[in-house]
XYZ file of N, CA and C in Angstrom:
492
model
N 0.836 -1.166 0.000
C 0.000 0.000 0.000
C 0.887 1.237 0.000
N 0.428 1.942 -0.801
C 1.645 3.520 -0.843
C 0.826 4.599 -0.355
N 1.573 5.259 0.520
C 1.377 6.357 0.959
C 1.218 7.246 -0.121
N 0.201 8.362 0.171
C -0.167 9.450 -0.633
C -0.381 10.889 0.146
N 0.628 11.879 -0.316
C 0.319 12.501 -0.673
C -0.567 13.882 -0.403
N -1.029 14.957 0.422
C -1.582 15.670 0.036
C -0.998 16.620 -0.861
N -1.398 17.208 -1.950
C -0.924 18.317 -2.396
C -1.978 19.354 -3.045
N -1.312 20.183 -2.740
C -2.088 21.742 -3.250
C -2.444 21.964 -2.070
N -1.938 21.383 -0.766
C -2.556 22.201 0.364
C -1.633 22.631 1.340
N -1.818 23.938 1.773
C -0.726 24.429 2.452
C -1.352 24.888 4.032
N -1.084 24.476 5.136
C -1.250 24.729 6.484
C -0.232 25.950 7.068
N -1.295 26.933 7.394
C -0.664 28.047 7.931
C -0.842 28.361 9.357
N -0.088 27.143 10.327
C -0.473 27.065 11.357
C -0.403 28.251 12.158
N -0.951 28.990 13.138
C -1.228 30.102 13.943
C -1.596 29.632 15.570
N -1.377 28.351 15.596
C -1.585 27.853 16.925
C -1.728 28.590 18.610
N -0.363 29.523 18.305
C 0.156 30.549 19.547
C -0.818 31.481 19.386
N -0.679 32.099 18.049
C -1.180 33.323 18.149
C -3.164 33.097 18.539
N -3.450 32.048 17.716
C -5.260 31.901 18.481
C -5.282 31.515 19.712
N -3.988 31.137 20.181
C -4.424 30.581 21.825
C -3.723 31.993 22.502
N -3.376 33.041 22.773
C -2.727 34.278 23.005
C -4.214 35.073 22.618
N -4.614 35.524 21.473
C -6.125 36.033 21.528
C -7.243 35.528 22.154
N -7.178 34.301 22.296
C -8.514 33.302 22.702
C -8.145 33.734 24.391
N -7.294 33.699 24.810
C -6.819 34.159 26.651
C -7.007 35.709 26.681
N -6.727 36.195 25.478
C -7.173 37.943 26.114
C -8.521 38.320 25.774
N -9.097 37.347 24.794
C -10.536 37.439 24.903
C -11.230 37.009 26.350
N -10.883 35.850 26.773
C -11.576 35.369 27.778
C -11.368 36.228 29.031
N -10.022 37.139 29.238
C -9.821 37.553 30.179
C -10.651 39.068 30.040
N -10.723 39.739 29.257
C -11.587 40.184 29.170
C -12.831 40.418 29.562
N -13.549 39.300 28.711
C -14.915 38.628 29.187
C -15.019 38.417 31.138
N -14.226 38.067 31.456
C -13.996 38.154 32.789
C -13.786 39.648 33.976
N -13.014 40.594 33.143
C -13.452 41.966 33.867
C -14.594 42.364 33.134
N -15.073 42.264 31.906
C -16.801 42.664 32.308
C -17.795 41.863 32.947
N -17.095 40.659 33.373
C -18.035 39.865 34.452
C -18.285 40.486 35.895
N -16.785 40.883 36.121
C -16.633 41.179 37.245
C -17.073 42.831 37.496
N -16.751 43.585 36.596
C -17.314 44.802 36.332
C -18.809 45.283 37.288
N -19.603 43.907 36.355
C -20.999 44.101 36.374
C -21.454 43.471 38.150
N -20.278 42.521 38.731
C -20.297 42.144 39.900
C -20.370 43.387 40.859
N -19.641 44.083 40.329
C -19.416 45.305 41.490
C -20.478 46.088 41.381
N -20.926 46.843 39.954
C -22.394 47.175 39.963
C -23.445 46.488 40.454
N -23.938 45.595 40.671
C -24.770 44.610 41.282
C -24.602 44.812 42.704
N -22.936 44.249 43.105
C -22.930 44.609 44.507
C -23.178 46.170 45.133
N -22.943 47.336 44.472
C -23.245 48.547 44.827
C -24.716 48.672 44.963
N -25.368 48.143 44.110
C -27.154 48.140 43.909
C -27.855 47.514 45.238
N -26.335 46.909 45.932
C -27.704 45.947 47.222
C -27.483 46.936 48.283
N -26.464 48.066 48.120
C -26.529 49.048 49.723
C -27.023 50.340 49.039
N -27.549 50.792 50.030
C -28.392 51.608 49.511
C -28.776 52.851 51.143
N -29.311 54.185 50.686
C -29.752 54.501 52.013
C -30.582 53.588 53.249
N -30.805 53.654 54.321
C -31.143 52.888 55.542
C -30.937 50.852 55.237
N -29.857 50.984 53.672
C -29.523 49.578 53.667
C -28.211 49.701 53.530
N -27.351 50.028 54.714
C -25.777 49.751 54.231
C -25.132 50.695 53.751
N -25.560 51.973 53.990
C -25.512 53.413 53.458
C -25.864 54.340 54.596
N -24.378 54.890 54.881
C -24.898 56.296 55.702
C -24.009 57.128 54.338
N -22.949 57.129 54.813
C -21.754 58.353 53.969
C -21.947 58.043 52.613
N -22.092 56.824 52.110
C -21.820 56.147 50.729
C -20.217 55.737 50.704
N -19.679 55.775 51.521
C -18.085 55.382 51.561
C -17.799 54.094 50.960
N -18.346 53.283 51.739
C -18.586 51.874 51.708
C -18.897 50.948 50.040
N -20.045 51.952 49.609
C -20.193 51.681 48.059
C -19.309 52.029 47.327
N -18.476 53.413 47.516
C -17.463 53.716 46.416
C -16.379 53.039 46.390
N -16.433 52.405 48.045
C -14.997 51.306 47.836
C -15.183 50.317 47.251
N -16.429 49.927 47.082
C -16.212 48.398 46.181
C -15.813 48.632 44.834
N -14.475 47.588 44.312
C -14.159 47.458 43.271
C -13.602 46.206 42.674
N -12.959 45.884 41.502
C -12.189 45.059 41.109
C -10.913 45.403 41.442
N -9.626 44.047 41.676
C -8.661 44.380 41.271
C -7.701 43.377 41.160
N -6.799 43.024 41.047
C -6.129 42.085 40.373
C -5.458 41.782 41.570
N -4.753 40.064 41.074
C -4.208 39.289 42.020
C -3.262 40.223 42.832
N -3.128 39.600 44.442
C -2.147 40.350 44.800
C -2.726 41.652 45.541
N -3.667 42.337 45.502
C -4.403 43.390 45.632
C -3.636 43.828 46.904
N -3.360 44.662 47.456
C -3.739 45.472 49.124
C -4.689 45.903 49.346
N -5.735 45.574 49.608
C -6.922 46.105 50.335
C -7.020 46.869 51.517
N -6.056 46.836 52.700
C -6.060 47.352 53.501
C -5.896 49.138 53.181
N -5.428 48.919 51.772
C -4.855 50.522 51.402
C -6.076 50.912 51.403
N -7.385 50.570 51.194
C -8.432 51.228 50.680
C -9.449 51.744 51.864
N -8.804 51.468 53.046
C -9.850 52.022 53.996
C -9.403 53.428 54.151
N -9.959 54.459 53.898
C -10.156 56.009 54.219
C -10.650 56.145 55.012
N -10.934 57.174 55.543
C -12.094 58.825 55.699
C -12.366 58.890 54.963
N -13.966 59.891 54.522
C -14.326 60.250 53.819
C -13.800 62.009 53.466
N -12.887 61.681 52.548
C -12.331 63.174 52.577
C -13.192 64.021 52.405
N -12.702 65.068 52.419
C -14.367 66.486 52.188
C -15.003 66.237 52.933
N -15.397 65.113 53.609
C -16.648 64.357 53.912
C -16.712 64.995 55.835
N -17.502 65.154 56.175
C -18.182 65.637 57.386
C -19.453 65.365 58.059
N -20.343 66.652 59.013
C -21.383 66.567 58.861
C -21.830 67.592 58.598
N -22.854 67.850 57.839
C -23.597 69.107 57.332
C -24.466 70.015 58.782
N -25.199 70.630 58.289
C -25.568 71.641 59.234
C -26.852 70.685 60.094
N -27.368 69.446 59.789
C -28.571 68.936 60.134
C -27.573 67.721 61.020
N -26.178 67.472 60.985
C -25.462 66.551 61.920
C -25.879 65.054 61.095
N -26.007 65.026 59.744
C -25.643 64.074 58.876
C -24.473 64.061 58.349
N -23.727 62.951 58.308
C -22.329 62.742 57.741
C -22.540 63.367 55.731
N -21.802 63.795 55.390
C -21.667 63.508 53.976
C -20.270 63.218 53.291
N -20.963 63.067 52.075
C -19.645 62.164 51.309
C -18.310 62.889 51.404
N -17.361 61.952 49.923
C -16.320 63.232 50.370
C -15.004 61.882 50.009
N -15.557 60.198 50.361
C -14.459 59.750 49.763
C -14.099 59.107 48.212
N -13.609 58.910 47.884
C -12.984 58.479 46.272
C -14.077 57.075 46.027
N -13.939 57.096 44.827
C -15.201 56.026 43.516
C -13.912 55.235 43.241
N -13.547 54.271 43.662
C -12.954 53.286 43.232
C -13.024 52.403 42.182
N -14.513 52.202 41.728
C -14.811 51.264 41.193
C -14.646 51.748 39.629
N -15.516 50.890 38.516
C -16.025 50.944 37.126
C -14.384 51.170 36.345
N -13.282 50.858 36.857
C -12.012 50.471 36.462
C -11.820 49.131 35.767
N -11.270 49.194 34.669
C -10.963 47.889 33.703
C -9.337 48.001 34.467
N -9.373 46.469 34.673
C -8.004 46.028 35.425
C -7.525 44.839 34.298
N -6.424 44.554 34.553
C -5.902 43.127 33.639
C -6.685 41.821 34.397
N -7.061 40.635 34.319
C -7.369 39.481 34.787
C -6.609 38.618 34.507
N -5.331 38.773 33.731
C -4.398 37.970 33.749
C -3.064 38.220 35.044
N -3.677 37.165 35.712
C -2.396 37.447 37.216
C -1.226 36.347 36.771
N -0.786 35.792 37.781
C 0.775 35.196 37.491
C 0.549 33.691 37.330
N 1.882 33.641 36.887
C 1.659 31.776 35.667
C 0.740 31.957 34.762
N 0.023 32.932 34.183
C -1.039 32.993 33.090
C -2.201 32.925 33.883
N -2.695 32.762 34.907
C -3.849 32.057 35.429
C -4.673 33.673 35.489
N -6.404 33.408 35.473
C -6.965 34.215 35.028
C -7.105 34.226 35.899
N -7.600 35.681 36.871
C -8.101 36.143 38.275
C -8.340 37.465 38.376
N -9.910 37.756 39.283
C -9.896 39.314 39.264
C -10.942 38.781 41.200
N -10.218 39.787 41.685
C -11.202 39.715 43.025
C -12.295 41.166 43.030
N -13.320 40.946 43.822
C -14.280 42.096 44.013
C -14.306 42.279 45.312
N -14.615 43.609 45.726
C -14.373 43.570 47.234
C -14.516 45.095 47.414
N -14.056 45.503 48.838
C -13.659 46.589 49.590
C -12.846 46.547 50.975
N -12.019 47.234 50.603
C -10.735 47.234 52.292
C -10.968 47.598 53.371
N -12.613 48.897 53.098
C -13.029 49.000 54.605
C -12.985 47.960 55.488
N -12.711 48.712 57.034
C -12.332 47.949 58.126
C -13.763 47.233 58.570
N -15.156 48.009 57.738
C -16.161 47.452 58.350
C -17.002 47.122 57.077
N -16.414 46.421 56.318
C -16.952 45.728 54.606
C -17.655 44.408 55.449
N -16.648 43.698 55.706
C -16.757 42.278 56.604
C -18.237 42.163 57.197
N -18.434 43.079 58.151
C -19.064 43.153 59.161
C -20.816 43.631 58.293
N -20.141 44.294 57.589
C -21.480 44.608 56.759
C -22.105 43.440 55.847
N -20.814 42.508 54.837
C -21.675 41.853 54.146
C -21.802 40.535 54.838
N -21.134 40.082 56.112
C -21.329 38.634 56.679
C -22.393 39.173 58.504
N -22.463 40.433 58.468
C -23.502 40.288 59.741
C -22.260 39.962 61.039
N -23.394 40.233 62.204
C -22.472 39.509 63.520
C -23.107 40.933 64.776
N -23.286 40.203 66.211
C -23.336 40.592 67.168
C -25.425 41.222 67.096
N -25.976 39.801 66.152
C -27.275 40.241 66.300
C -27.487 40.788 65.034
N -26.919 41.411 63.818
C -26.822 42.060 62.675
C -26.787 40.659 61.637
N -27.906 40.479 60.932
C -27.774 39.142 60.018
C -26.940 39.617 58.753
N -25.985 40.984 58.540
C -25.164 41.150 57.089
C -26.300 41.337 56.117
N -25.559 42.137 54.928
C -26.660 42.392 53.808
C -26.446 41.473 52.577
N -25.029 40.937 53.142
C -24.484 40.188 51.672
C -24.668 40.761 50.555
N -24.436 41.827 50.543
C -24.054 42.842 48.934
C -23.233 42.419 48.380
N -22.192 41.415 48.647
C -20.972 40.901 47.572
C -21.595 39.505 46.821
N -22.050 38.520 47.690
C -22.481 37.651 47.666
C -23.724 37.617 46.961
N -24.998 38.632 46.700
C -25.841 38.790 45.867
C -25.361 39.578 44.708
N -24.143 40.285 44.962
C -23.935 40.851 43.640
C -23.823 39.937 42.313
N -22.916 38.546 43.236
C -22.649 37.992 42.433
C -23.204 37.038 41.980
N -23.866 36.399 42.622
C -25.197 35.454 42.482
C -25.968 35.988 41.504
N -26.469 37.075 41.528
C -27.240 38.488 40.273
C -26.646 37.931 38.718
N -25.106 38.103 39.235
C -24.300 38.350 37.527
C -24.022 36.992 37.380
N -23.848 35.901 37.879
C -23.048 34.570 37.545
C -23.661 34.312 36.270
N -25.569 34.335 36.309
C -26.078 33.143 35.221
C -25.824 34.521 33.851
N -24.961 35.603 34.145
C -24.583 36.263 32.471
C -22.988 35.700 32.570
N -22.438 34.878 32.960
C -20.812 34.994 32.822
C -20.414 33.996 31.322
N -20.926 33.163 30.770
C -21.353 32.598 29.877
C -21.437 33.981 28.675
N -22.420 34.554 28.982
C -22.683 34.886 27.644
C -21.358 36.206 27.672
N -21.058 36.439 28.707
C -19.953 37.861 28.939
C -18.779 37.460 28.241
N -18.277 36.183 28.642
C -17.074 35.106 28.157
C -17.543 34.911 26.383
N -18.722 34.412 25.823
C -19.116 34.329 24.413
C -18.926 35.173 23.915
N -19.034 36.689 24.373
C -19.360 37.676 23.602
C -17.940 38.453 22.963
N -17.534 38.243 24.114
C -15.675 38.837 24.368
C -14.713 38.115 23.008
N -15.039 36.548 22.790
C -14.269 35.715 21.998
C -15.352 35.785 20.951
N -16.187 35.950 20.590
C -16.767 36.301 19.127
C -16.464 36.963 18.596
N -16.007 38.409 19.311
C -15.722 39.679 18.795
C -14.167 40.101 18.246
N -13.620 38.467 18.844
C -12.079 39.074 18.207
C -11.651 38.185 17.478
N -12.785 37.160 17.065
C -12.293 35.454 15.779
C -13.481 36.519 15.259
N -14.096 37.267 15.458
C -14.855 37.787 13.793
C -14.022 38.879 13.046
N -13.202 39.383 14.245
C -12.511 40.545 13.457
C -11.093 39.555 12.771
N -10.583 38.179 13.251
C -9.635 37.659 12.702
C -10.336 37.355 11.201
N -11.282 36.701 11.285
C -11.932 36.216 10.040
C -12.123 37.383 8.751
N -12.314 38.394 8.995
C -12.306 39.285 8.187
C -11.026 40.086 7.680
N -10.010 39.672 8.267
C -8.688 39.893 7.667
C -8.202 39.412 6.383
């Protein structure tokens, strides 16, 4: 039996380069997962829910492996009380930041959170306080879109390859 042969066909393998796009697509897809985590989680505190200053909401954010969180507990700068002896705002919006999700060894990772000293205490409860779990519903909210967040991210950059 003799071997045959293909000819007239030429393989232009690109192996690296679709698996290098296919990881910055997905990672991607992953800070607008997480994105929408933090919006979600901001949506569950609210005035007389987890809200006096708004401090607390502007600290929640994304950020990549490795993070310091502890850096993020402030004062509310500017922030005081007005003439009626209500606190007002005054500290920094942390959040709605696109971060990398590629952390170390390649491995994909983005955490959501806040460094306040009293985040903890707010979203897990304690001393009679059952917690509001604003992180934990944020994300519960966004999980059943992480699918289509991840689809959408890698469609958009094998349609723009295809049209080359």
């Amino acid at each position: 039996m003799t071997k045959r042969r293909g000819k007239g066909y030429k393989l232009d393998w690109k192996g690296p380069e679709v698996q290098k796009k296919f990881t910055e697509a997905v990672a991607e897809g992953f800070v607008d997962f997480a994105l929408t985590v933090e919006k979600n989680a901001k949506a569950e505190l609210y005035k007389g829910h987890g809200v006096v200053t708004g401090t607390l909401r502007r600290s929640i954010h994304i950020a990549q492996d490795g993070y310091n969180w502890s850096g993020d507990n402030v004062e509310p700068k500017g922030g005081g009380r007005n003439t009626k002896g209500q606190f007002t705002a005054g500290a920094p919006e942390r959040g709605g930041k696109r971060v990398s999700a590629l952390g170390r060894n390649g491995k994909l990772l983005l955490q959501v959170g806040s460094g306040m000293v009293y985040a903890l205490w707010v979203e897990m409860g304690g001393q009679g306080f059952a917690g509001y779990r604003y992180l934990r519903n944020g994300l519960a909210k966004t999980k059943p879109m992480l699918r289509d967040f991840l689809k959408r991210r890698v469609e958009r950059v094998f349609k723009k390859s295809k049209k080359k």
